[in-house]
Tab-separated table of C-alpha atoms and ligand atoms in Angstrom:
chain	number	residue	atom	x	y	z
A	17	UNK	CA	43.605	-8.663	-131.975
A	18	UNK	CA	46.161	-7.349	-134.491
A	19	UNK	CA	48.119	-10.062	-136.325
A	20	UNK	CA	51.883	-9.398	-135.961
A	21	UNK	CA	52.790	-12.111	-138.502
A	22	UNK	CA	51.196	-10.344	-141.471
A	23	UNK	CA	53.355	-9.379	-144.461
A	24	UNK	CA	54.055	-5.645	-144.839
A	25	UNK	CA	51.530	-3.555	-146.752
A	26	UNK	CA	52.645	-1.868	-149.977
A	27	UNK	CA	49.399	-1.282	-151.805
A	28	UNK	CA	45.820	-0.858	-150.590
A	29	UNK	CA	42.462	-0.306	-152.288
A	30	UNK	CA	39.440	1.724	-151.252
A	31	UNK	CA	35.835	1.270	-152.407
A	32	UNK	CA	32.611	3.153	-151.709
A	33	UNK	CA	29.377	1.131	-151.809
A	34	UNK	CA	25.636	1.651	-151.331
A	35	UNK	CA	23.914	5.045	-151.536
A	36	UNK	CA	26.276	8.031	-151.542
A	37	UNK	CA	26.506	10.161	-148.406
A	38	UNK	CA	28.157	13.548	-147.857
A	39	UNK	CA	31.614	12.781	-146.418
A	40	UNK	CA	32.619	9.872	-148.686
A	41	UNK	CA	35.125	12.095	-150.492
A	42	UNK	CA	36.603	13.217	-147.168
A	43	UNK	CA	37.201	9.540	-146.243
A	44	UNK	CA	38.945	9.023	-149.604
A	45	UNK	CA	41.124	12.101	-149.020
A	46	UNK	CA	42.168	11.122	-145.496
A	47	UNK	CA	42.847	7.482	-146.414
A	48	UNK	CA	44.945	8.587	-149.406
A	49	UNK	CA	47.052	11.040	-147.407
A	50	UNK	CA	47.498	8.600	-144.495
A	51	UNK	CA	48.522	5.806	-146.904
A	52	UNK	CA	51.023	8.061	-148.686
A	53	UNK	CA	52.573	9.098	-145.368
A	54	UNK	CA	53.353	5.409	-144.832
A	55	UNK	CA	54.820	4.993	-148.317
A	56	UNK	CA	51.866	2.861	-149.494
A	57	UNK	CA	50.193	3.056	-152.871
A	58	UNK	CA	46.414	3.436	-152.829
A	59	UNK	CA	43.955	2.779	-155.631
A	60	UNK	CA	40.244	3.478	-155.741
A	61	UNK	CA	37.869	0.901	-157.202
A	62	UNK	CA	35.143	2.419	-159.328
A	63	UNK	CA	31.465	1.935	-158.439
A	64	UNK	CA	31.729	-0.381	-155.433
A	65	UNK	CA	33.492	-3.449	-156.852
A	66	UNK	CA	32.124	-3.060	-160.377
A	67	UNK	CA	35.452	-1.628	-161.535
A	68	UNK	CA	36.946	-5.088	-160.936
A	69	UNK	CA	33.895	-7.296	-161.578
A	70	UNK	CA	32.623	-5.624	-164.779
A	71	UNK	CA	35.866	-4.543	-166.521
A	72	UNK	CA	34.034	-4.482	-169.871
A	73	UNK	CA	32.166	-1.373	-168.648
A	74	UNK	CA	35.397	0.535	-167.977
A	75	UNK	CA	37.435	1.043	-171.165
A	76	UNK	CA	39.520	3.656	-169.289
A	77	UNK	CA	40.155	1.204	-166.407
A	78	UNK	CA	38.046	0.148	-163.438
A	79	UNK	CA	40.423	1.625	-160.872
A	80	UNK	CA	41.877	5.031	-160.171
A	81	UNK	CA	45.333	5.702	-158.714
A	82	UNK	CA	44.878	8.049	-155.776
A	83	UNK	CA	47.575	10.614	-155.090
A	84	UNK	CA	47.715	13.616	-152.734
A	85	UNK	CA	47.213	15.846	-155.800
A	86	UNK	CA	44.158	13.843	-156.941
A	87	UNK	CA	42.425	14.249	-153.563
A	88	UNK	CA	43.168	17.967	-153.172
A	89	UNK	CA	40.018	19.921	-152.236
A	90	UNK	CA	37.949	16.736	-151.883
A	91	UNK	CA	36.904	17.057	-148.216
A	92	UNK	CA	34.210	19.640	-148.930
A	93	UNK	CA	32.679	17.847	-151.924
A	94	UNK	CA	29.505	15.753	-151.796
A	95	UNK	CA	29.164	12.414	-153.607
A	96	UNK	CA	32.089	10.073	-154.203
A	97	UNK	CA	34.971	10.480	-156.615
A	98	UNK	CA	34.943	6.711	-157.112
A	99	UNK	CA	31.247	6.294	-157.895
A	100	UNK	CA	29.055	3.838	-156.020
A	101	UNK	CA	26.480	1.136	-156.590
A	102	UNK	CA	23.780	-0.614	-154.631
A	103	UNK	CA	23.256	-3.248	-157.301
A	104	UNK	CA	26.388	-5.379	-157.325
A	105	UNK	CA	26.870	-7.400	-154.132
A	106	UNK	CA	29.752	-9.741	-155.164
A	107	UNK	CA	28.281	-12.555	-153.052
A	108	UNK	CA	24.913	-12.188	-154.802
A	109	UNK	CA	25.917	-10.771	-158.159
A	110	UNK	CA	22.994	-10.251	-160.564
A	111	UNK	CA	23.400	-12.163	-163.841
A	112	UNK	CA	20.820	-12.325	-166.632
A	113	UNK	CA	20.528	-15.863	-168.036
A	114	UNK	CA	19.659	-16.714	-171.647
A	115	UNK	CA	15.926	-16.721	-170.898
A	116	UNK	CA	16.284	-13.104	-169.660
A	117	UNK	CA	15.656	-13.905	-165.966
A	118	UNK	CA	17.909	-12.314	-163.359
A	119	UNK	CA	19.564	-14.647	-160.877
A	120	UNK	CA	22.273	-14.150	-158.260
A	121	UNK	CA	25.701	-15.812	-158.341
A	122	UNK	CA	28.622	-15.709	-155.904
A	123	UNK	CA	31.500	-13.843	-157.587
A	124	UNK	CA	33.516	-13.187	-154.423
A	125	UNK	CA	36.264	-15.609	-155.509
A	126	UNK	CA	36.731	-13.645	-158.755
A	127	UNK	CA	36.957	-10.447	-156.748
A	128	UNK	CA	39.624	-11.896	-154.438
A	129	UNK	CA	41.552	-13.133	-157.511
A	130	UNK	CA	41.436	-9.625	-158.965
A	131	UNK	CA	42.869	-8.249	-155.690
A	132	UNK	CA	45.731	-10.770	-155.891
A	133	UNK	CA	46.392	-10.014	-159.543
A	134	UNK	CA	46.609	-6.314	-158.778
A	135	UNK	CA	48.894	-6.954	-155.770
A	136	UNK	CA	46.420	-5.290	-153.415
A	137	UNK	CA	47.380	-6.186	-149.848
A	138	UNK	CA	44.349	-4.757	-148.036
A	139	UNK	CA	41.016	-3.003	-148.539
A	140	UNK	CA	39.268	-0.040	-146.945
A	141	UNK	CA	35.550	-0.690	-147.562
A	142	UNK	CA	33.304	2.328	-147.044
A	143	UNK	CA	29.550	1.784	-146.930
A	144	UNK	CA	26.352	1.030	-145.082
A	145	UNK	CA	24.962	-2.170	-143.594
A	146	UNK	CA	25.017	-3.902	-146.992
A	147	UNK	CA	28.588	-2.885	-147.896
A	148	UNK	CA	29.906	-3.763	-144.448
A	149	UNK	CA	28.238	-7.182	-144.599
A	150	UNK	CA	30.083	-7.695	-147.899
A	151	UNK	CA	33.325	-6.481	-146.266
A	152	UNK	CA	32.821	-8.959	-143.418
A	153	UNK	CA	32.379	-11.775	-145.966
A	154	UNK	CA	35.590	-10.760	-147.766
A	155	UNK	CA	37.479	-10.648	-144.446
A	156	UNK	CA	36.195	-14.149	-143.655
A	157	UNK	CA	37.691	-15.311	-146.936
A	158	UNK	CA	41.103	-14.045	-145.868
A	159	UNK	CA	41.277	-10.505	-147.303
A	160	UNK	CA	42.675	-7.841	-144.964
A	161	UNK	CA	39.753	-5.430	-144.624
A	162	UNK	CA	38.842	-2.435	-142.495
A	163	UNK	CA	35.311	-1.064	-142.821
A	164	UNK	CA	34.227	2.578	-142.601
A	165	UNK	CA	30.580	3.227	-141.675
A	166	UNK	CA	28.553	5.566	-143.926
A	167	UNK	CA	24.826	6.178	-143.888
A	168	UNK	CA	22.573	9.172	-144.051
A	169	UNK	CA	19.937	7.042	-142.290
A	170	UNK	CA	22.151	6.595	-139.164
A	171	UNK	CA	21.054	2.944	-139.059
A	172	UNK	CA	24.448	1.364	-138.374
A	173	UNK	CA	25.043	-0.244	-135.028
A	174	UNK	CA	28.142	-0.043	-132.814
A	175	UNK	CA	29.035	3.532	-133.769
A	176	UNK	CA	27.642	6.627	-132.053
A	177	UNK	CA	26.830	8.021	-135.475
A	178	UNK	CA	28.140	8.009	-139.036
A	179	UNK	CA	29.011	10.789	-141.440
A	180	UNK	CA	26.216	11.898	-143.779
A	181	UNK	CA	23.493	11.921	-141.130
A	182	UNK	CA	24.276	15.381	-139.743
A	183	UNK	CA	24.287	16.959	-143.222
A	184	UNK	CA	21.006	15.231	-144.149
A	185	UNK	CA	19.303	16.273	-140.887
A	186	UNK	CA	20.538	19.878	-141.191
A	187	UNK	CA	19.202	20.156	-144.741
A	188	UNK	CA	15.849	18.560	-143.825
A	189	UNK	CA	15.562	20.926	-140.838
A	190	UNK	CA	16.150	23.924	-143.081
A	191	UNK	CA	13.490	22.707	-145.550
A	192	UNK	CA	10.903	22.077	-142.803
A	193	UNK	CA	11.639	25.509	-141.263
A	194	UNK	CA	10.792	27.047	-144.632
A	195	UNK	CA	7.590	25.031	-144.987
A	196	UNK	CA	6.154	26.433	-141.708
A	197	UNK	CA	5.744	29.883	-143.276
A	198	UNK	CA	3.909	28.744	-146.399
A	199	UNK	CA	1.782	26.201	-144.498
A	200	UNK	CA	0.769	28.898	-141.981
A	201	UNK	CA	-0.006	31.432	-144.715
A	202	UNK	CA	-2.388	29.013	-146.451
A	203	UNK	CA	-3.762	27.325	-143.297
A	204	UNK	CA	-2.647	24.001	-144.770
A	205	UNK	CA	-1.275	20.673	-143.721
A	206	UNK	CA	2.142	20.034	-145.244
A	207	UNK	CA	3.489	16.478	-145.115
A	208	UNK	CA	7.257	16.159	-145.612
A	209	UNK	CA	8.543	12.735	-146.662
A	210	UNK	CA	12.197	12.078	-145.840
A	211	UNK	CA	14.486	9.091	-146.424
A	212	UNK	CA	14.645	6.439	-143.762
A	213	UNK	CA	13.957	2.970	-144.997
A	214	UNK	CA	13.789	0.960	-141.776
A	215	UNK	CA	15.088	3.527	-139.274
A	216	UNK	CA	13.455	6.900	-138.689
A	217	UNK	CA	16.392	8.878	-137.302
A	218	UNK	CA	16.272	11.599	-139.999
A	219	UNK	CA	12.520	12.124	-139.530
A	220	UNK	CA	12.817	12.167	-135.732
A	221	UNK	CA	15.797	14.516	-135.484
A	222	UNK	CA	14.782	16.925	-138.275
A	223	UNK	CA	11.135	16.845	-137.172
A	224	UNK	CA	12.081	17.751	-133.610
A	225	UNK	CA	14.657	20.376	-134.611
A	226	UNK	CA	12.166	22.060	-136.960
A	227	UNK	CA	9.171	21.845	-134.566
A	228	UNK	CA	6.992	19.491	-136.609
A	229	UNK	CA	3.583	18.747	-135.110
A	230	UNK	CA	3.618	15.043	-135.962
A	231	UNK	CA	6.439	12.634	-136.849
A	232	UNK	CA	5.777	9.172	-138.283
A	233	UNK	CA	8.527	6.554	-138.061
A	234	UNK	CA	9.071	3.055	-139.484
A	235	UNK	CA	9.552	1.837	-135.903
A	236	UNK	CA	6.067	2.890	-134.767
A	237	UNK	CA	3.175	1.982	-137.102
A	238	UNK	CA	0.772	4.920	-137.038
A	239	UNK	CA	-2.943	5.507	-136.580
A	240	UNK	CA	-3.958	8.268	-139.018
A	241	UNK	CA	-6.848	9.250	-136.705
A	242	UNK	CA	-4.344	10.127	-133.968
A	243	UNK	CA	-2.589	12.528	-136.367
A	244	UNK	CA	-5.938	13.989	-137.519
A	245	UNK	CA	-6.878	14.552	-133.851
A	246	UNK	CA	-3.643	16.462	-133.232
A	247	UNK	CA	-4.404	18.662	-136.250
A	248	UNK	CA	-7.984	19.218	-135.055
A	249	UNK	CA	-6.660	20.074	-131.575
A	250	UNK	CA	-4.344	22.699	-133.059
A	251	UNK	CA	-7.226	24.103	-135.108
A	252	UNK	CA	-9.292	24.433	-131.906
A	253	UNK	CA	-6.431	26.456	-130.384
A	254	UNK	CA	-6.420	28.813	-133.383
A	255	UNK	CA	-3.419	27.160	-135.111
A	256	UNK	CA	-4.774	26.516	-138.577
A	257	UNK	CA	-1.734	24.795	-140.067
A	258	UNK	CA	0.270	21.659	-139.302
A	259	UNK	CA	3.550	20.093	-140.382
A	260	UNK	CA	3.822	16.297	-140.470
A	261	UNK	CA	7.192	14.630	-141.095
A	262	UNK	CA	7.037	11.066	-142.437
A	263	UNK	CA	9.924	8.639	-142.913
A	264	UNK	CA	9.608	6.810	-146.243
A	265	UNK	CA	9.449	3.487	-144.353
A	266	UNK	CA	6.574	4.536	-142.051
A	267	UNK	CA	3.407	2.466	-142.304
A	268	UNK	CA	-0.156	2.555	-140.999
A	269	UNK	CA	-1.018	0.163	-138.149
A	270	UNK	CA	-3.225	-1.938	-140.364
A	271	UNK	CA	-1.152	-1.530	-143.525
A	272	UNK	CA	2.294	-2.022	-144.984
A	273	UNK	CA	5.316	-0.111	-146.286
A	274	UNK	CA	4.706	1.921	-149.420
A	275	UNK	CA	6.745	0.297	-152.226
A	276	UNK	CA	7.852	2.057	-155.425
A	277	UNK	CA	9.537	-1.105	-156.712
A	278	UNK	CA	9.790	-4.578	-155.217
A	279	UNK	CA	13.159	-6.178	-154.457
A	280	UNK	CA	14.624	-8.247	-157.271
A	281	UNK	CA	17.839	-10.141	-157.868
A	282	UNK	CA	20.694	-7.723	-157.246
A	283	UNK	CA	18.889	-4.948	-155.437
A	284	UNK	CA	16.677	-4.147	-152.478
A	285	UNK	CA	13.087	-2.869	-152.553
A	286	UNK	CA	12.594	0.831	-153.313
A	287	UNK	CA	10.265	2.715	-150.973
A	288	UNK	CA	8.329	5.961	-151.416
A	289	UNK	CA	4.817	7.329	-151.658
A	290	UNK	CA	3.764	7.207	-148.008
A	291	UNK	CA	3.884	11.037	-147.748
A	292	UNK	CA	1.270	11.421	-150.490
A	293	UNK	CA	-0.929	8.740	-148.856
A	294	UNK	CA	-0.730	10.473	-145.473
A	295	UNK	CA	-1.511	13.872	-147.039
A	296	UNK	CA	-4.580	12.456	-148.829
A	297	UNK	CA	-5.805	10.654	-145.712
A	298	UNK	CA	-5.382	13.778	-143.555
A	299	UNK	CA	-7.163	15.969	-146.110
A	300	UNK	CA	-10.076	13.500	-146.092
A	301	UNK	CA	-10.143	13.242	-142.277
A	302	UNK	CA	-9.849	16.970	-141.517
A	303	UNK	CA	-11.397	18.617	-144.574
A	304	UNK	CA	-8.260	20.778	-144.814
A	305	UNK	CA	-6.032	21.432	-147.792
A	306	UNK	CA	-2.940	19.202	-147.664
A	307	UNK	CA	0.268	19.093	-149.708
A	308	UNK	CA	3.138	16.637	-149.774
A	309	UNK	CA	6.826	17.520	-150.273
A	310	UNK	CA	9.281	14.672	-150.867
A	311	UNK	CA	12.870	15.575	-149.971
A	312	UNK	CA	14.251	12.244	-151.258
A	313	UNK	CA	17.696	12.346	-152.830
A	314	UNK	CA	18.127	16.047	-152.033
A	315	UNK	CA	19.072	14.769	-148.558
A	316	UNK	CA	22.147	13.088	-150.018
A	317	UNK	CA	23.411	16.113	-151.898
A	318	UNK	CA	25.514	19.086	-150.978
A	319	UNK	CA	28.706	19.685	-149.131
A	320	UNK	CA	29.205	17.710	-145.896
A	321	UNK	CA	28.725	19.644	-142.651
A	322	UNK	CA	31.826	20.373	-140.561
A	323	UNK	CA	30.797	17.541	-138.201
A	324	UNK	CA	30.503	15.045	-141.075
A	325	UNK	CA	33.771	16.180	-142.659
A	326	UNK	CA	35.629	15.777	-139.403
A	327	UNK	CA	34.089	12.367	-138.698
A	328	UNK	CA	34.850	11.206	-142.258
A	329	UNK	CA	38.450	12.464	-142.166
A	330	UNK	CA	38.981	10.763	-138.790
A	331	UNK	CA	37.476	7.514	-140.111
A	332	UNK	CA	39.638	7.507	-143.270
A	333	UNK	CA	42.846	8.079	-141.331
A	334	UNK	CA	41.862	5.611	-138.579
A	335	UNK	CA	41.155	2.887	-141.157
A	336	UNK	CA	44.690	3.218	-142.548
A	337	UNK	CA	46.180	3.259	-139.022
A	338	UNK	CA	44.205	0.102	-138.190
A	339	UNK	CA	45.625	-1.686	-141.252
A	340	UNK	CA	49.137	-0.472	-140.386
A	341	UNK	CA	48.671	-1.874	-136.869
A	342	UNK	CA	47.761	-5.306	-138.277
A	343	UNK	CA	43.989	-5.194	-137.739
A	344	UNK	CA	41.500	-6.800	-140.109
A	345	UNK	CA	37.803	-7.682	-140.028
A	346	UNK	CA	37.047	-4.532	-138.037
A	347	UNK	CA	35.110	-1.313	-138.540
A	348	UNK	CA	36.218	2.116	-137.341
A	349	UNK	CA	33.558	3.601	-135.077
A	350	UNK	CA	32.832	6.849	-133.285
A	351	UNK	CA	32.904	6.354	-129.521
A	352	UNK	CA	33.145	9.907	-128.217
A	353	UNK	CA	35.673	11.356	-127.792
A	354	UNK	CA	37.615	8.689	-129.677
A	355	UNK	CA	37.501	6.563	-132.779
A	356	UNK	CA	37.714	2.888	-131.867
A	357	UNK	CA	37.544	-0.468	-133.658
A	358	UNK	CA	34.661	-2.938	-133.484
A	359	UNK	CA	34.414	-6.368	-135.145
A	360	UNK	CA	32.735	-6.203	-138.565
A	361	UNK	CA	30.846	-9.340	-137.576
A	362	UNK	CA	29.070	-7.317	-134.852
A	363	UNK	CA	27.826	-4.834	-137.457
A	364	UNK	CA	27.078	-7.091	-140.433
A	365	UNK	CA	23.395	-7.810	-141.010
A	366	UNK	CA	22.234	-5.529	-138.165
A	367	UNK	CA	20.295	-2.285	-138.217
A	368	UNK	CA	20.171	0.379	-135.493
A	369	UNK	CA	16.559	1.494	-135.192
A	370	UNK	CA	15.092	4.316	-133.106
A	371	UNK	CA	14.527	2.967	-129.593
A	372	UNK	CA	10.952	3.567	-128.574
A	373	UNK	CA	11.994	3.933	-124.919
A	374	UNK	CA	14.945	6.196	-125.783
A	375	UNK	CA	15.192	9.777	-124.545
A	376	UNK	CA	14.803	11.356	-128.014
A	377	UNK	CA	11.370	9.767	-128.440
A	378	UNK	CA	10.468	10.792	-124.900
A	379	UNK	CA	11.622	14.337	-125.649
A	380	UNK	CA	9.398	14.426	-128.749
A	381	UNK	CA	6.447	13.367	-126.589
A	382	UNK	CA	7.315	15.980	-123.926
A	383	UNK	CA	7.350	18.605	-126.674
A	384	UNK	CA	3.779	17.597	-127.528
A	385	UNK	CA	4.690	16.098	-130.911
A	386	UNK	CA	2.258	13.417	-132.112
A	387	UNK	CA	4.008	10.163	-133.017
A	388	UNK	CA	0.927	8.626	-134.565
A	389	UNK	CA	0.118	6.376	-131.597
B	429	LIG	N1	30.865	-2.219	-152.827
B	429	LIG	C1	29.735	-2.655	-153.377
B	429	LIG	N2	29.727	-3.141	-154.619
B	429	LIG	C2	28.588	-3.547	-155.146
B	429	LIG	N3	27.393	-3.544	-154.529
B	429	LIG	C3	27.351	-3.090	-153.300
B	429	LIG	C4	28.523	-2.624	-152.662
B	429	LIG	N4	28.191	-2.214	-151.440
B	429	LIG	C5	26.873	-2.417	-151.316
B	429	LIG	N5	26.363	-2.957	-152.426
B	429	LIG	C6	24.956	-3.313	-152.645
B	429	LIG	O1	24.150	-2.237	-152.217
B	429	LIG	C7	23.249	-2.642	-151.169
B	429	LIG	C8	23.094	-1.503	-150.184
B	429	LIG	O2	24.339	-1.237	-149.602
B	429	LIG	P1	24.538	-0.392	-148.276
B	429	LIG	O3	25.982	-0.332	-148.039
B	429	LIG	O4	23.660	-0.921	-147.204
B	429	LIG	O5	24.064	1.008	-148.698
B	429	LIG	P2	22.688	1.747	-148.490
B	429	LIG	O6	22.362	1.537	-147.040
B	429	LIG	O7	23.055	3.128	-148.862
B	429	LIG	O8	21.660	1.155	-149.388
B	429	LIG	C9	23.907	-3.885	-150.602
B	429	LIG	O9	23.005	-4.744	-149.986
B	429	LIG	C10	24.567	-4.494	-151.815
B	429	LIG	O10	23.671	-5.298	-152.520
B	430	LIG	O1	19.441	5.760	-154.142
B	430	LIG	P1	18.345	4.767	-153.875
B	430	LIG	O2	18.669	3.446	-154.441
B	430	LIG	O3	17.020	5.314	-154.300
B	430	LIG	O4	18.340	4.562	-152.304
B	430	LIG	C1	17.421	5.142	-151.432
B	430	LIG	C2	17.688	4.619	-150.046
B	430	LIG	O5	18.847	5.135	-149.501
B	430	LIG	C3	18.695	5.338	-148.110
B	430	LIG	O6	18.757	6.714	-147.854
B	430	LIG	C4	19.762	4.630	-147.358
B	430	LIG	O7	20.980	5.307	-147.541
B	430	LIG	P2	22.104	5.213	-146.415
B	430	LIG	O8	22.664	3.836	-146.442
B	430	LIG	O9	23.117	6.241	-146.760
B	430	LIG	O10	21.470	5.474	-145.105
B	430	LIG	C5	17.304	4.844	-147.750
B	430	LIG	O11	16.673	5.605	-146.764
B	430	LIG	C6	16.612	4.972	-149.085
B	430	LIG	O12	15.550	4.065	-149.150
B	431	LIG	MG1	21.856	0.492	-145.898
């Protein structure tokens, strides 16, 4: 419920946190223009909240005044004008003690003090599950906050989708389309590893759109023999090549996620390497030549698709409207055909995984795609 007793807003801040996603700049543009229309000032915080929590790193200032001129032409640009971080959760801020060990301290109070000092009346927090959990915590401590969902992984709950996902899937689809020709020419297996830490939406959608022969998801631990059988079956039909799409968080039935770096104070575990493992295992099982292509951070780059731009612009403007209407502790969400508001508490700490009984999975099966089970 909006709070009618709140003091009027004069100045708001916007921050972008977590991994960057195409569309972040469009959110910044729309929020800036919508704030200016209401006569509000808007400042951007650099690198999540680092601009306020690590001022020593910003001799030029940890914030940026946003004006209509400053956000001109921003909607089509990838990345984020403000910078981002996935290493500085203010509730679990990494600090190195004298012995050199990293530990986590709660610096949320310092952040709220900085907001007060800068006369910031409200915050638009743009980010994924981690950033929105932080935003929920700040709202609980009394800050007026509206969250904006971003993720290329599409793993946020309570919104039909987020911006970033469509651009990532379109790019992955284009790459896999291209790999068919070279795989067919050399009668090879090509394994394509895509991002998708705990949710396999990118692998599933791009794999289906680009007619992959097998798709391996974090949600469905795989049996490598089932994939090898699919490849052998294709071979028997005269199809001497196969394309396998693997989400970075996929794991064998009897194994575990492939870690590049374990989690430590201040940041989450880093995944990667499963594509190479799958390629090696399939080469051994089938006797065929296999190659692995890792799309990785390429999926985050580039200009946002028209869908992502529109979603991001709608989210940025809706976040400012929500603040103007007295809302706080909510996230803007896509509920076709509208943008609506959902409690941040319903989103915080939750992940939207691929539903194994959902129609997209069933469609993949009906198309004859092997899901590794
Ligand atoms: N605004 C921020 N400032 C500092 N650190 C942040 C911020 N937002 C997120 N983080 C850190 O990054 C992690 C990942 O954030 P998240 O928003 O889930 O992005 P992603 O899903 O792209 O990794 C969080 O768990 C948190 O530790
Ligand atoms: O930039 P980093 O730290 O390597 O992050 C990589 C991670 O980002 C992700 O793409 C998540 O990003 P999103 O929050 O935008 O979905 C994961 O799939 C991947 O593990
Ligand atoms: Mg996340």
